[in-house]
Amino acid sequence: MSKPSKKYISIQKTIRSYDYEYYILDDPSISDHEYDELFRELKQIESEHPDWITPESPSQRVGIKPENDFDTFKHFQPMLSLANAFNEDDLNNFHDRILKNLGADKQIDYFCEPKMDGAAVSLIYEEGILVRGVTRGDGNLGEDITSNIRTIRSIPLILKESKSPFPTMIEVRGEVFISKPDFETLNLSAEKNGEKIFANPRNAAAGSLRQLDPAITSSRPLAFFAHGIGLCQGKKFIDLQEIFSVFVSWGLPVNNLNKLSSSIDECLNYFKDVESSRDSIPFEIDGVVFKVNELSLQKQLGEIARSPRWAIAHKFPAEEVHTEIEKIEFQVGRTGILTPVAKLKTVNVGGVNVSNCTLHNLDELRRLDPRVGDGAVIKRAGDVIPKMVKVIPKKNNRADAVEPPKKCPSCQSAIAHNYQSEWTIFDTSKSMPVKKFSSSYEAQKFVESNHSENLSVLEEHLDTPFIKCTGKNSCPEIFQGKFTHFVSRKAMDIDGLGQEILFTLINKKFIKDFADIYSLSEHRAELEKLERFGEKSVDNLIKSIDKSSSVELYKLVFSLGIEEVGETTARNLANIFGSIEAIQKSSFEDLIAVPDIGPRVAAKIVDHFADTENIVSLKALLPYLNIANPDISASEKDMKFLGLQIAITGKISPMSREEVKNLLMSEGAKVTSSISKKTNFLIAGENAGSKLEKAKSLGVRIIEAADIKSFINDPKKFL
Ligand code: IVH
């Protein structure tokens, strides 16, 4: 292989700097014609010396089409999402929480940015060279879309050298988007060519990034703004302001509306300024983002429920649109709850076509009193589901009020009110209520630990505004809903089992239980005989089922559809217990020690795993699965409390017990409510009682209230 000529290297460099002028500075110094001429010269040299071409050459943006699907890629540091503020109060609360968490009334600088309405991506640069581009995915696992990312002209394939040396490796986080004028042009040409029109620039950007053919992505007018970092090795930053100015020096595009504020009031002014100029900003934004500028403070604040405590999205008020109510239905969910839903004359609200609007429950139905033929005002903010704000009653011949059904609209089973139970302990000697509990377990425990013959337990049903189908698995909606949830992206993620195929397989009795999905390959011949199930489609189906059998524990837990167990709770369960068997065996007490799990949810989990049908179903399913117990990832290695078991007792301040617990958990600690030999530390607040005594007797290290902050900062000092 010959050495690339100086001329070739210099043309590459010149093109790169013209690209920078054009795509980043928006200020080209040469004409398009001169640029094209130079590019032609580059291609000419490359055709004579193909061995000189490296992936970083400006000619190499559009690569070849990958074979079938994108590979998954695990982010080195998770891509979190942002909590929202909708008004001034929310914003002030955010600031107050930060001050409280940091334990001091200090001045905080916030970095302010527009909230881009695009698709989040992570770009990995090694020694300044772009090596990978990944979608956000579920925040942990994204899709490797490197070949599509490389087609975006404003994303440098090589960073510009500057005074600031390149890190060995950095995850640059940012937003891929399409500007308003480019979006219009794109849709105009789609319309002309009889192609699908995009509902909004965000969908167009996200859809373009997931094209298998990079040539298609390349034809879409995608742009990029960097808005943060993930893992960064071989370089230390002090604050966001520094990160953004280093980004600029490396030729990475950043939003020029970004600004540093030195108070929360200044943030509010920033919000108002950006809001008033929203229409003249050439890209869609749905609010602004405020981030604590200093990285050390960010680290101290940590995260909660997949959102950093140090950042918030202040959203613009939602757009409101008027439409008409065509019908009101009751839809049966996978738990059997019947939800009233209004069917609307389709309207576009904030870039999305809306034709359904949930009315949530009977209280909301009575409050709004929507009737067929009435007008309705609908609002929708960003990714939030549409909400009915107001009903405008029809003037004449108004329809009757909607009554809840007496029978399930799907299976005709009886409808029951969904009660919530409450358990009251009575002292029979005094005929007095002593204590109330929201779970029978706690009530029972209280009685047992009090050794009194005078205590009795009374279960009371509290009404809720929900009604429920009593048909259980015999109700097709409940049954199908359970499987739709099981195969969905955030659960077992079985791509090939779309609703139509899934329901066909259920109706034809191929799928009667979760395990049946994984033994479908044994029924190949029968499947191929079904209408629209050729050899190829059965192949693809079985492949995607196979792929899903390697599953992360939290996804499996989520997919079981345990009532009240959402994604975050499933993650917490997986992190704390580490295996499905341990979760199955967990007691009520073990469960309430998990963050975000209160007595009601704990009881639901215990009930789920005590149910014979569920036991049998899970037992049959497990042999088919290869459950990943995720090894300690790069970010977890840095967790300060990983492997430590910590108990908390007594009253603590200024942080609440819940806050301390969450902070410890987010850094890898296992926080328990009881003390055993395995406990490493007890955090003992005011009036710590028997637990403190027990800890002392077991030789557990005690952290006093005054030391909590320094313990959280550096637990090693206390080891
Ligand atoms: S920062 C931990 N900055 O909003 C902080 N996000 O809900 C996470 N987004 O997935 C992201 N503009 O797609 C950040 N200036 C901005 C943003 C922004 C838009 C999106 C991003 C992210 C979502 C978070």
XYZ file of C-alpha atoms and ligand atoms in Angstrom:
743
model
C 0.000 0.000 0.000
C 1.415 3.373 -1.004
C 1.414 6.356 1.301
C -1.370 8.896 0.602
C 0.020 11.919 -1.217
C 0.312 15.286 0.486
C -2.107 16.678 -2.068
C -4.755 14.079 -1.231
C -4.437 14.758 2.501
C -4.610 18.487 1.916
C -7.755 18.257 -0.261
C -9.422 16.195 2.468
C -8.490 18.868 5.009
C -9.728 21.709 2.826
C -13.072 19.991 2.188
C -13.428 19.371 5.908
C -12.896 23.034 6.673
C -15.393 24.100 3.974
C -17.900 21.619 5.434
C -17.324 23.246 8.804
C -17.942 26.722 7.363
C -21.066 25.547 5.565
C -22.728 23.209 8.060
C -21.577 24.569 11.396
C -20.850 28.265 10.893
C -23.487 28.624 8.190
C -21.004 30.962 6.482
C -19.370 29.407 3.390
C -16.358 31.190 1.934
C -16.474 29.502 -1.499
C -19.181 28.929 -4.083
C -21.009 25.610 -4.462
C -19.336 25.208 -7.809
C -15.823 25.557 -6.359
C -16.738 23.073 -3.633
C -18.065 20.539 -6.162
C -14.889 20.914 -8.200
C -12.726 20.135 -5.176
C -14.899 17.141 -4.277
C -14.579 15.831 -7.831
C -10.801 16.087 -7.523
C -10.896 14.091 -4.270
C -12.989 11.354 -5.880
C -10.638 11.260 -8.877
C -7.586 10.660 -6.655
C -9.508 8.039 -4.703
C -10.472 6.175 -7.853
C -6.784 5.983 -8.774
C -5.701 5.054 -5.221
C -8.548 3.169 -3.566
C -6.128 1.933 -0.891
C -5.733 5.500 0.412
C -9.384 5.797 1.351
C -10.171 5.713 5.062
C -13.674 5.833 6.559
C -13.000 9.442 7.597
C -12.669 10.689 4.015
C -15.434 13.232 3.187
C -16.366 10.935 0.276
C -17.238 8.082 2.629
C -20.372 9.455 4.248
C -22.798 7.120 2.487
C -21.724 3.544 3.106
C -23.262 0.246 2.081
C -26.588 -1.122 3.248
C -26.363 -3.461 6.275
C -27.703 -6.985 5.787
C -30.842 -7.209 7.875
C -31.161 -5.308 11.119
C -29.304 -2.850 13.305
C -27.153 -4.340 16.045
C -27.965 -3.429 19.606
C -25.387 -1.428 21.508
C -25.178 -0.910 25.249
C -24.526 2.722 26.160
C -21.488 3.102 28.383
C -23.490 5.510 30.481
C -27.302 5.310 30.328
C -29.194 7.970 28.378
C -31.611 9.398 30.906
C -34.783 11.339 30.304
C -35.850 14.670 31.746
C -38.452 15.431 34.370
C -40.889 18.163 33.348
C -41.900 21.508 34.809
C -45.106 23.033 33.473
C -45.192 26.294 35.412
C -43.263 28.654 37.656
C -44.118 26.676 40.793
C -42.731 23.457 39.347
C -39.551 25.306 38.454
C -39.154 26.838 41.920
C -39.767 23.417 43.473
C -37.035 21.973 41.273
C -34.608 24.638 42.481
C -35.642 24.190 46.139
C -35.154 20.424 45.887
C -31.665 20.990 44.557
C -30.765 23.340 47.400
C -32.228 20.909 49.916
C -30.339 17.995 48.410
C -27.078 19.852 48.382
C -27.786 20.825 51.951
C -26.882 24.471 51.537
C -28.413 27.714 50.376
C -25.788 28.369 47.746
C -25.915 30.149 44.436
C -26.411 27.715 41.542
C -25.549 28.365 37.906
C -27.889 26.756 35.406
C -27.084 26.030 31.796
C -30.155 26.884 29.692
C -30.898 25.284 26.326
C -33.888 25.009 24.015
C -35.538 21.576 24.211
C -35.175 20.261 20.692
C -38.026 18.188 19.354
C -35.921 15.580 17.603
C -34.358 12.181 18.243
C -31.670 11.707 20.885
C -28.458 9.992 19.797
C -25.083 9.150 21.276
C -21.947 9.628 19.172
C -18.788 7.863 20.213
C -15.506 9.532 19.291
C -12.216 7.778 19.956
C -9.188 10.089 19.835
C -11.339 12.548 17.855
C -12.575 10.014 15.286
C -16.273 9.142 15.005
C -16.477 5.388 15.541
C -20.127 4.839 16.363
C -23.568 6.438 16.421
C -26.322 4.919 18.533
C -30.032 5.669 19.086
C -31.272 6.275 22.615
C -33.336 3.062 22.580
C -34.551 2.273 26.078
C -31.787 4.409 27.593
C -29.517 1.422 28.239
C -29.558 -0.393 24.928
C -29.710 1.525 21.673
C -29.398 0.583 18.025
C -26.110 0.937 16.224
C -26.976 3.390 13.435
C -23.369 4.416 12.675
C -23.773 4.261 8.905
C -26.800 6.576 9.059
C -25.178 8.997 11.489
C -22.194 9.305 9.150
C -24.486 10.701 6.429
C -25.366 13.759 8.533
C -23.140 16.478 7.142
C -23.013 18.625 10.281
C -21.645 15.688 12.310
C -17.849 15.720 11.943
C -16.298 12.354 11.053
C -13.098 13.746 12.567
C -13.169 16.419 15.248
C -11.350 19.669 14.545
C -8.075 19.937 16.450
C -8.089 22.696 19.026
C -6.259 23.791 22.162
C -8.322 21.196 23.982
C -6.863 17.704 23.408
C -9.250 14.898 22.449
C -10.303 12.379 25.096
C -9.391 8.758 24.458
C -13.097 8.114 24.213
C -16.210 10.218 24.653
C -19.949 9.673 24.258
C -21.268 12.936 22.769
C -25.002 13.172 23.395
C -27.296 15.304 21.276
C -30.357 15.640 19.159
C -30.834 14.836 15.481
C -33.570 17.019 14.013
C -35.020 18.488 10.835
C -35.475 22.259 10.569
C -38.958 23.682 9.934
C -38.228 24.844 6.346
C -36.480 21.546 5.486
C -39.444 19.633 6.903
C -41.845 21.523 4.680
C -39.742 20.853 1.597
C -39.443 17.187 2.566
C -43.210 16.775 2.914
C -43.913 18.706 -0.279
C -41.709 16.350 -2.248
C -43.181 13.307 -0.445
C -46.638 14.508 -1.444
C -45.539 15.030 -5.044
C -44.099 11.514 -5.211
C -47.162 9.960 -3.604
C -45.140 8.950 -0.513
C -46.189 8.993 3.123
C -46.406 12.467 4.687
C -44.681 12.826 8.058
C -46.847 14.063 10.931
C -44.076 16.215 12.399
C -40.322 16.869 12.130
C -39.567 14.611 15.094
C -41.154 11.560 13.464
C -39.403 12.392 10.217
C -36.014 12.648 11.965
C -36.466 9.472 14.015
C -37.803 7.550 10.993
C -34.914 8.695 8.811
C -32.371 7.507 11.370
C -33.873 4.029 11.381
C -33.703 3.486 7.613
C -31.745 0.365 6.792
C -30.363 1.987 3.647
C -28.002 4.886 4.483
C -28.595 6.302 0.995
C -32.172 7.105 2.087
C -30.981 8.674 5.336
C -28.474 10.697 3.361
C -31.293 12.133 1.239
C -33.078 13.457 4.338
C -32.157 16.944 5.594
C -30.974 15.852 9.050
C -29.134 18.231 11.362
C -27.565 17.797 14.784
C -26.940 19.753 17.992
C -24.798 18.343 20.789
C -26.287 18.748 24.290
C -24.145 16.768 26.683
C -21.782 13.890 27.342
C -22.024 10.327 28.593
C -18.867 8.460 29.503
C -15.677 10.411 28.867
C -12.274 8.808 29.312
C -8.944 10.591 29.377
C -10.295 14.076 29.933
C -11.890 15.949 32.811
C -14.450 18.702 32.466
C -15.477 21.127 35.200
C -18.864 22.292 33.994
C -21.288 22.312 31.062
C -20.134 25.737 29.922
C -16.654 24.286 29.412
C -18.050 21.202 27.633
C -20.030 23.338 25.209
C -17.121 25.658 24.431
C -14.831 22.660 23.876
C -17.511 21.156 21.587
C -17.455 24.385 19.570
C -13.644 24.272 19.345
C -13.882 20.684 18.030
C -16.345 21.710 15.329
C -19.362 20.021 16.907
C -22.595 21.929 16.270
C -24.207 23.429 19.365
C -27.308 25.530 19.649
C -26.477 29.252 19.669
C -29.504 29.943 21.877
C -27.758 28.214 24.798
C -26.991 30.484 27.725
C -25.656 30.367 31.284
C -27.929 31.712 34.047
C -26.839 32.488 37.554
C -30.243 32.161 39.213
C -33.576 30.399 38.817
C -35.230 33.781 38.111
C -32.888 34.259 35.192
C -33.938 30.787 33.985
C -37.556 31.885 34.034
C -36.678 34.943 31.961
C -34.849 32.698 29.519
C -37.996 30.553 29.236
C -40.117 33.650 28.516
C -37.625 34.992 25.946
C -37.400 31.704 24.071
C -41.172 31.209 24.235
C -41.848 34.641 22.751
C -39.444 34.013 19.862
C -40.587 30.400 19.325
C -42.217 31.073 15.953
C -39.109 32.687 14.495
C -36.794 29.867 15.630
C -36.153 27.707 12.547
C -36.583 24.346 14.328
C -39.294 22.807 16.495
C -38.819 23.132 20.238
C -41.266 22.121 22.925
C -39.731 23.944 25.860
C -36.367 24.722 27.367
C -34.000 22.652 29.499
C -32.215 23.848 32.623
C -29.184 21.915 33.854
C -26.999 22.489 36.913
C -23.810 23.773 35.315
C -21.205 22.293 37.656
C -20.484 18.591 37.054
C -19.443 17.865 40.632
C -22.844 19.131 41.832
C -24.581 17.035 39.167
C -22.789 13.979 40.504
C -23.770 14.807 44.056
C -27.434 15.196 43.060
C -27.576 11.932 41.112
C -30.717 10.621 39.519
C -34.154 9.350 40.423
C -36.454 7.130 38.324
C -34.218 7.419 35.227
C -34.135 11.244 35.330
C -31.284 13.342 36.661
C -32.127 15.481 39.697
C -29.906 18.200 38.252
C -31.951 18.924 35.129
C -35.504 19.761 34.174
C -37.430 20.427 30.978
C -39.646 23.497 31.296
C -42.357 22.786 28.745
C -44.355 25.314 26.770
C -48.086 25.213 27.454
C -49.825 22.647 25.333
C -51.688 23.593 22.206
C -55.485 23.350 22.531
C -57.724 22.325 19.652
C -61.487 22.095 19.251
C -63.176 18.969 17.847
C -66.327 16.857 18.067
C -67.166 13.719 20.056
C -68.357 10.899 17.793
C -68.696 8.036 20.242
C -67.810 6.990 23.781
C -66.586 3.445 24.339
C -65.419 1.404 27.277
C -62.134 -0.359 26.503
C -60.967 -3.363 28.495
C -57.310 -3.261 29.497
C -55.036 -6.180 30.282
C -55.862 -5.952 33.984
C -59.591 -5.980 33.237
C -60.146 -2.315 34.116
C -62.666 -0.662 31.789
C -61.556 2.745 30.578
C -63.991 5.192 29.008
C -62.538 6.512 25.747
C -63.919 9.282 23.555
C -63.727 8.713 19.795
C -63.185 12.090 18.161
C -63.380 13.645 14.752
C -59.642 13.504 13.890
C -57.715 16.713 14.607
C -54.035 17.610 14.474
C -52.805 18.699 17.901
C -49.181 19.816 18.146
C -48.176 17.821 15.071
C -50.006 14.597 15.906
C -53.329 13.371 14.582
C -55.669 12.639 17.466
C -58.853 10.603 17.138
C -59.063 8.953 20.576
C -58.928 10.499 23.986
C -58.960 8.598 27.247
C -61.346 9.772 29.931
C -59.455 7.707 32.526
C -62.205 6.668 34.948
C -65.790 7.144 36.086
C -65.020 10.261 38.130
C -63.543 11.974 35.102
C -66.453 10.788 32.967
C -68.950 12.305 35.413
C -66.947 15.507 35.834
C -66.687 16.210 32.103
C -70.016 14.621 31.123
C -69.074 14.233 27.451
C -71.880 13.064 25.148
C -72.041 12.013 21.525
C -72.310 15.118 19.346
C -70.816 17.494 21.942
C -67.815 19.661 21.139
C -64.561 19.062 23.013
C -61.333 20.961 23.614
C -58.313 18.672 23.419
C -54.763 19.442 24.436
C -51.516 17.610 24.038
C -48.028 18.611 25.157
C -45.051 16.991 23.448
C -45.168 13.276 24.054
C -47.980 13.502 26.586
C -51.215 11.675 25.742
C -54.127 13.833 24.589
C -56.324 15.238 27.323
C -59.915 16.445 27.175
C -59.862 19.860 28.790
C -63.460 20.875 28.322
C -66.751 19.674 26.869
C -68.953 22.103 24.964
C -72.482 20.707 25.229
C -74.492 20.481 22.035
C -77.180 23.187 22.076
C -80.177 21.217 20.775
C -81.150 17.572 21.043
C -78.249 16.769 23.292
C -77.629 13.010 23.617
C -78.148 11.198 26.924
C -75.372 11.037 29.504
C -73.090 8.015 29.169
C -73.786 5.186 31.602
C -71.141 2.634 32.567
C -71.911 -0.805 31.081
C -73.422 -3.579 33.210
C -71.589 -6.280 31.248
C -68.121 -6.435 29.764
C -68.372 -5.161 26.156
C -65.917 -7.851 25.112
C -66.900 -11.062 26.955
C -70.257 -10.146 28.519
C -68.992 -11.138 31.986
C -70.321 -9.206 34.933
C -68.763 -5.855 35.769
C -67.548 -5.253 39.299
C -66.515 -2.122 41.073
C -62.820 -2.139 41.649
C -62.447 -1.794 45.397
C -59.354 -0.987 47.309
C -59.147 -2.630 50.690
C -58.124 -1.061 53.937
C -57.503 -3.009 57.119
C -58.357 -1.497 60.468
C -57.143 -2.974 63.750
C -59.673 -2.699 66.568
C -59.046 -2.991 70.248
C -62.114 -5.038 71.171
C -61.735 -4.298 74.880
C -62.270 -0.602 74.217
C -64.181 -0.904 70.922
C -61.648 1.516 69.465
C -59.795 1.543 66.144
C -56.061 1.395 66.821
C -54.385 1.590 63.430
C -55.160 1.417 59.698
C -53.142 -0.465 57.058
C -53.297 -0.572 53.277
C -52.215 -4.224 53.148
C -53.407 -7.303 54.999
C -49.799 -8.434 55.510
C -48.938 -5.373 57.543
C -52.143 -5.635 59.542
C -51.449 -9.297 60.300
C -47.891 -8.524 61.313
C -49.046 -5.798 63.651
C -51.446 -8.173 65.361
C -48.799 -10.891 65.687
C -46.161 -8.570 67.101
C -48.552 -7.113 69.694
C -49.419 -10.449 71.348
C -52.745 -9.058 72.523
C -55.944 -11.046 72.546
C -57.997 -7.895 72.277
C -57.033 -7.023 68.722
C -59.215 -7.791 65.740
C -58.823 -6.925 62.064
C -61.612 -5.521 59.923
C -61.286 -5.330 56.150
C -63.152 -2.461 54.542
C -63.704 -1.826 50.853
C -63.022 1.692 49.700
C -64.683 2.616 46.472
C -62.510 3.650 43.515
C -63.660 5.309 40.298
C -62.784 2.170 38.343
C -64.878 -0.726 37.096
C -63.520 -4.105 36.162
C -64.434 -7.054 33.953
C -64.660 -10.208 36.082
C -63.929 -12.520 33.146
C -60.164 -12.910 33.855
C -58.346 -14.954 31.189
C -61.626 -15.938 29.541
C -62.123 -12.324 28.422
C -60.450 -12.030 25.002
C -59.431 -8.406 25.651
C -57.713 -9.260 28.938
C -56.065 -12.321 27.432
C -54.875 -10.532 24.299
C -53.835 -7.497 26.337
C -51.659 -9.684 28.536
C -49.829 -11.061 25.487
C -49.640 -7.701 23.701
C -47.874 -6.405 26.793
C -45.647 -9.484 27.043
C -44.296 -9.152 23.481
C -44.061 -5.316 23.485
C -40.780 -3.477 22.964
C -40.145 -2.598 26.590
C -41.038 -6.157 27.650
C -39.857 -9.288 25.772
C -39.521 -7.221 22.587
C -40.678 -9.803 20.039
C -40.620 -7.816 16.824
C -42.207 -10.496 14.659
C -45.284 -10.870 16.878
C -47.188 -7.805 15.761
C -50.784 -7.542 16.893
C -52.274 -9.214 13.829
C -50.018 -12.275 13.908
C -50.254 -12.515 17.689
C -54.053 -12.487 17.682
C -54.204 -15.036 14.865
C -51.948 -17.384 16.841
C -54.061 -16.861 19.956
C -57.314 -17.484 18.071
C -55.897 -20.617 16.456
C -54.863 -21.801 19.940
C -51.165 -21.929 19.103
C -50.597 -19.557 22.004
C -52.364 -20.351 25.260
C -49.562 -19.407 27.610
C -46.270 -17.469 27.537
C -44.244 -20.671 27.124
C -46.191 -21.596 23.973
C -44.549 -18.666 22.188
C -41.149 -20.247 22.699
C -42.231 -23.682 21.492
C -43.799 -22.333 18.271
C -40.772 -23.606 16.340
C -41.990 -27.148 17.048
C -45.127 -26.383 15.036
C -43.421 -25.034 11.942
C -45.292 -27.165 9.431
C -48.702 -26.270 10.888
C -47.800 -22.583 11.014
C -46.733 -22.528 7.384
C -50.184 -23.775 6.425
C -51.870 -20.721 7.972
C -53.069 -17.978 5.677
C -50.334 -15.391 5.019
C -47.691 -17.437 6.900
C -45.170 -18.416 4.217
C -41.907 -20.217 4.958
C -40.033 -16.923 5.057
C -42.420 -15.206 7.474
C -42.403 -18.204 9.817
C -38.613 -18.104 9.611
C -38.556 -14.447 10.602
C -41.067 -14.997 13.376
C -39.029 -17.814 14.887
C -35.840 -15.808 14.563
C -37.310 -12.867 16.435
C -38.685 -15.172 19.139
C -35.254 -16.789 19.467
C -33.657 -13.384 19.763
C -36.027 -12.390 22.556
C -35.219 -15.497 24.595
C -32.016 -13.790 25.732
C -33.551 -11.219 27.979
C -32.479 -8.839 30.687
C -34.035 -9.706 34.026
C -35.915 -6.411 34.452
C -37.581 -6.827 31.053
C -38.795 -10.290 31.999
C -40.168 -8.944 35.290
C -41.911 -6.096 33.462
C -43.339 -8.452 30.841
C -45.149 -10.586 33.428
C -47.700 -7.792 33.702
C -47.784 -7.710 37.499
C -50.309 -5.066 38.489
C -48.656 -1.758 39.468
C -45.206 -2.949 38.359
C -44.004 -0.542 35.692
C -40.592 -0.383 34.101
C -38.891 1.496 36.945
C -40.197 -0.856 39.615
C -39.160 -3.826 37.466
C -35.650 -2.400 37.213
C -35.474 -1.842 40.946
C -36.637 -5.408 41.618
C -34.053 -6.802 39.203
C -31.245 -4.701 40.665
C -32.013 -5.578 44.243
C -32.892 -9.261 44.002
C -30.675 -10.223 41.068
C -32.670 -13.267 39.902
C -36.244 -14.180 39.027
C -36.203 -16.898 41.689
C -35.222 -14.372 44.365
C -37.997 -12.019 43.261
C -40.514 -14.875 43.341
C -39.456 -15.794 46.846
C -39.281 -12.235 48.173
C -41.413 -11.463 51.191
C -43.584 -8.452 51.775
C -40.896 -7.017 54.072
C -38.135 -7.528 51.483
C -40.279 -5.775 48.911
C -41.150 -2.651 50.844
C -37.417 -2.053 51.308
C -37.139 -1.498 47.541
C -37.333 2.137 46.385
C -40.704 3.193 44.972
C -42.419 0.090 46.396
C -45.010 0.795 49.052
C -47.259 -1.682 50.870
C -49.910 -1.683 48.137
C -47.472 -2.560 45.339
C -45.616 -5.028 47.564
C -48.895 -6.820 48.252
C -49.677 -6.983 44.516
C -46.265 -8.557 43.849
C -46.645 -11.120 46.636
C -50.159 -11.944 45.387
C -48.956 -12.338 41.824
C -46.308 -14.890 42.735
C -48.655 -16.728 45.089
C -51.208 -17.307 42.307
C -51.099 -20.921 41.084
C -51.765 -20.006 37.461
C -48.893 -17.534 37.511
C -46.589 -20.048 39.212
C -47.312 -22.715 36.602
C -47.023 -20.272 33.717
C -43.650 -18.874 34.839
C -42.290 -22.341 35.592
C -43.098 -23.438 32.051
C -41.585 -20.280 30.563
C -38.251 -20.137 32.381
C -36.525 -23.140 30.705
C -36.802 -21.335 27.343
C -35.102 -18.175 28.530
C -31.550 -17.121 28.902
C -31.843 -14.408 31.510
C -29.022 -11.926 31.614
C -28.117 -10.845 35.058
C -26.348 -7.789 33.738
C -22.745 -7.802 34.831
C -21.501 -4.700 36.477
C -21.379 -2.144 33.700
C -18.826 0.616 33.319
C -21.060 3.115 35.053
C -21.831 0.756 37.897
C -18.133 0.219 38.528
C -18.019 3.844 39.643
C -20.932 3.399 42.009
C -19.856 4.484 45.447
C -22.084 2.124 47.410
C -22.018 -0.929 45.182
C -22.246 -4.087 47.281
C -23.000 -2.245 50.502
C -26.070 -3.011 52.571
C -27.342 0.025 54.435
C -30.204 0.473 56.879
C -31.799 3.779 57.886
C -33.598 4.537 61.135
C -34.881 7.587 63.043
C -35.722 11.039 61.773
C -33.185 12.537 59.410
C -32.844 15.995 57.872
C -32.423 18.156 55.804
C -32.836 15.387 53.209
C -35.821 13.128 53.704
C -35.371 9.448 54.373
C -36.766 8.684 50.912
C -34.248 11.013 49.288
C -31.309 9.501 51.132
C -32.557 6.025 50.273
C -32.868 6.860 46.574
C -29.467 8.514 46.485
C -27.839 5.473 48.075
C -29.689 3.085 45.760
C -28.748 5.064 42.672
C -25.116 4.548 43.705
C -25.590 0.806 44.023
C -26.454 0.339 47.723
C -28.974 -2.201 48.927
C -31.126 -0.323 51.424
C -33.009 -2.497 53.895
C -35.406 -1.724 56.688
C -34.106 -4.426 58.994
C -30.666 -5.025 60.452
C -28.723 -8.237 60.144
C -25.114 -9.373 60.296
C -24.886 -8.507 56.617
C -25.705 -4.828 57.210
C -22.628 -2.679 56.584
C -23.954 0.643 57.895
C -26.851 1.984 59.873
C -27.753 5.617 59.281
C -29.173 6.648 62.624
C -31.208 9.844 62.779
C -32.928 11.462 65.730
C -34.787 9.184 68.147
C -33.240 6.044 66.690
C -34.545 3.227 68.874
C -34.226 -0.533 68.895
C -32.510 -0.740 65.511
C -29.632 1.349 66.809
C -29.274 -1.010 69.758
C -29.378 -4.046 67.506
C -26.804 -2.502 65.153
C -24.475 -1.811 68.048
C -24.835 -5.352 69.315
C -24.016 -6.748 65.880
C -21.055 -4.395 65.441
C -22.647 -2.600 62.453
C -21.010 0.749 61.704
C -23.223 3.678 62.683
C -23.496 6.905 60.692
C -24.849 9.757 62.754
C -27.208 12.407 61.387
C -24.490 15.065 61.241
C -22.275 12.841 59.088
C -24.852 11.797 56.486
C -23.684 14.297 53.904
C -20.028 13.441 54.131
C -20.923 9.728 54.206
C -22.834 10.124 50.949
C -19.947 12.047 49.434
C -17.281 9.589 50.428
C -18.328 6.374 52.156
C -14.749 5.074 52.099
C -13.889 7.448 54.934
C -16.301 5.510 57.124
C -15.182 1.997 56.254
S -30.360 16.559 28.019
C -29.945 13.866 31.322
N -30.828 18.612 26.483
O -35.147 15.350 25.733
C -30.308 14.802 30.312
N -32.152 16.666 26.194
O -36.368 13.812 28.110
C -30.883 14.165 29.114
N -33.804 16.821 24.439
O -33.945 12.117 25.283
C -30.934 14.915 27.907
N -33.322 18.866 23.802
O -34.033 13.651 23.266
C -31.179 17.361 26.798
N -31.128 20.495 25.174
C -31.467 19.242 25.492
C -32.500 18.561 24.816
C -32.814 17.257 25.219
C -34.082 17.804 23.581
C -34.493 15.517 24.508
C -33.590 14.321 24.386
C -33.838 13.469 25.582
C -35.125 14.008 26.095
C -35.114 13.900 27.597
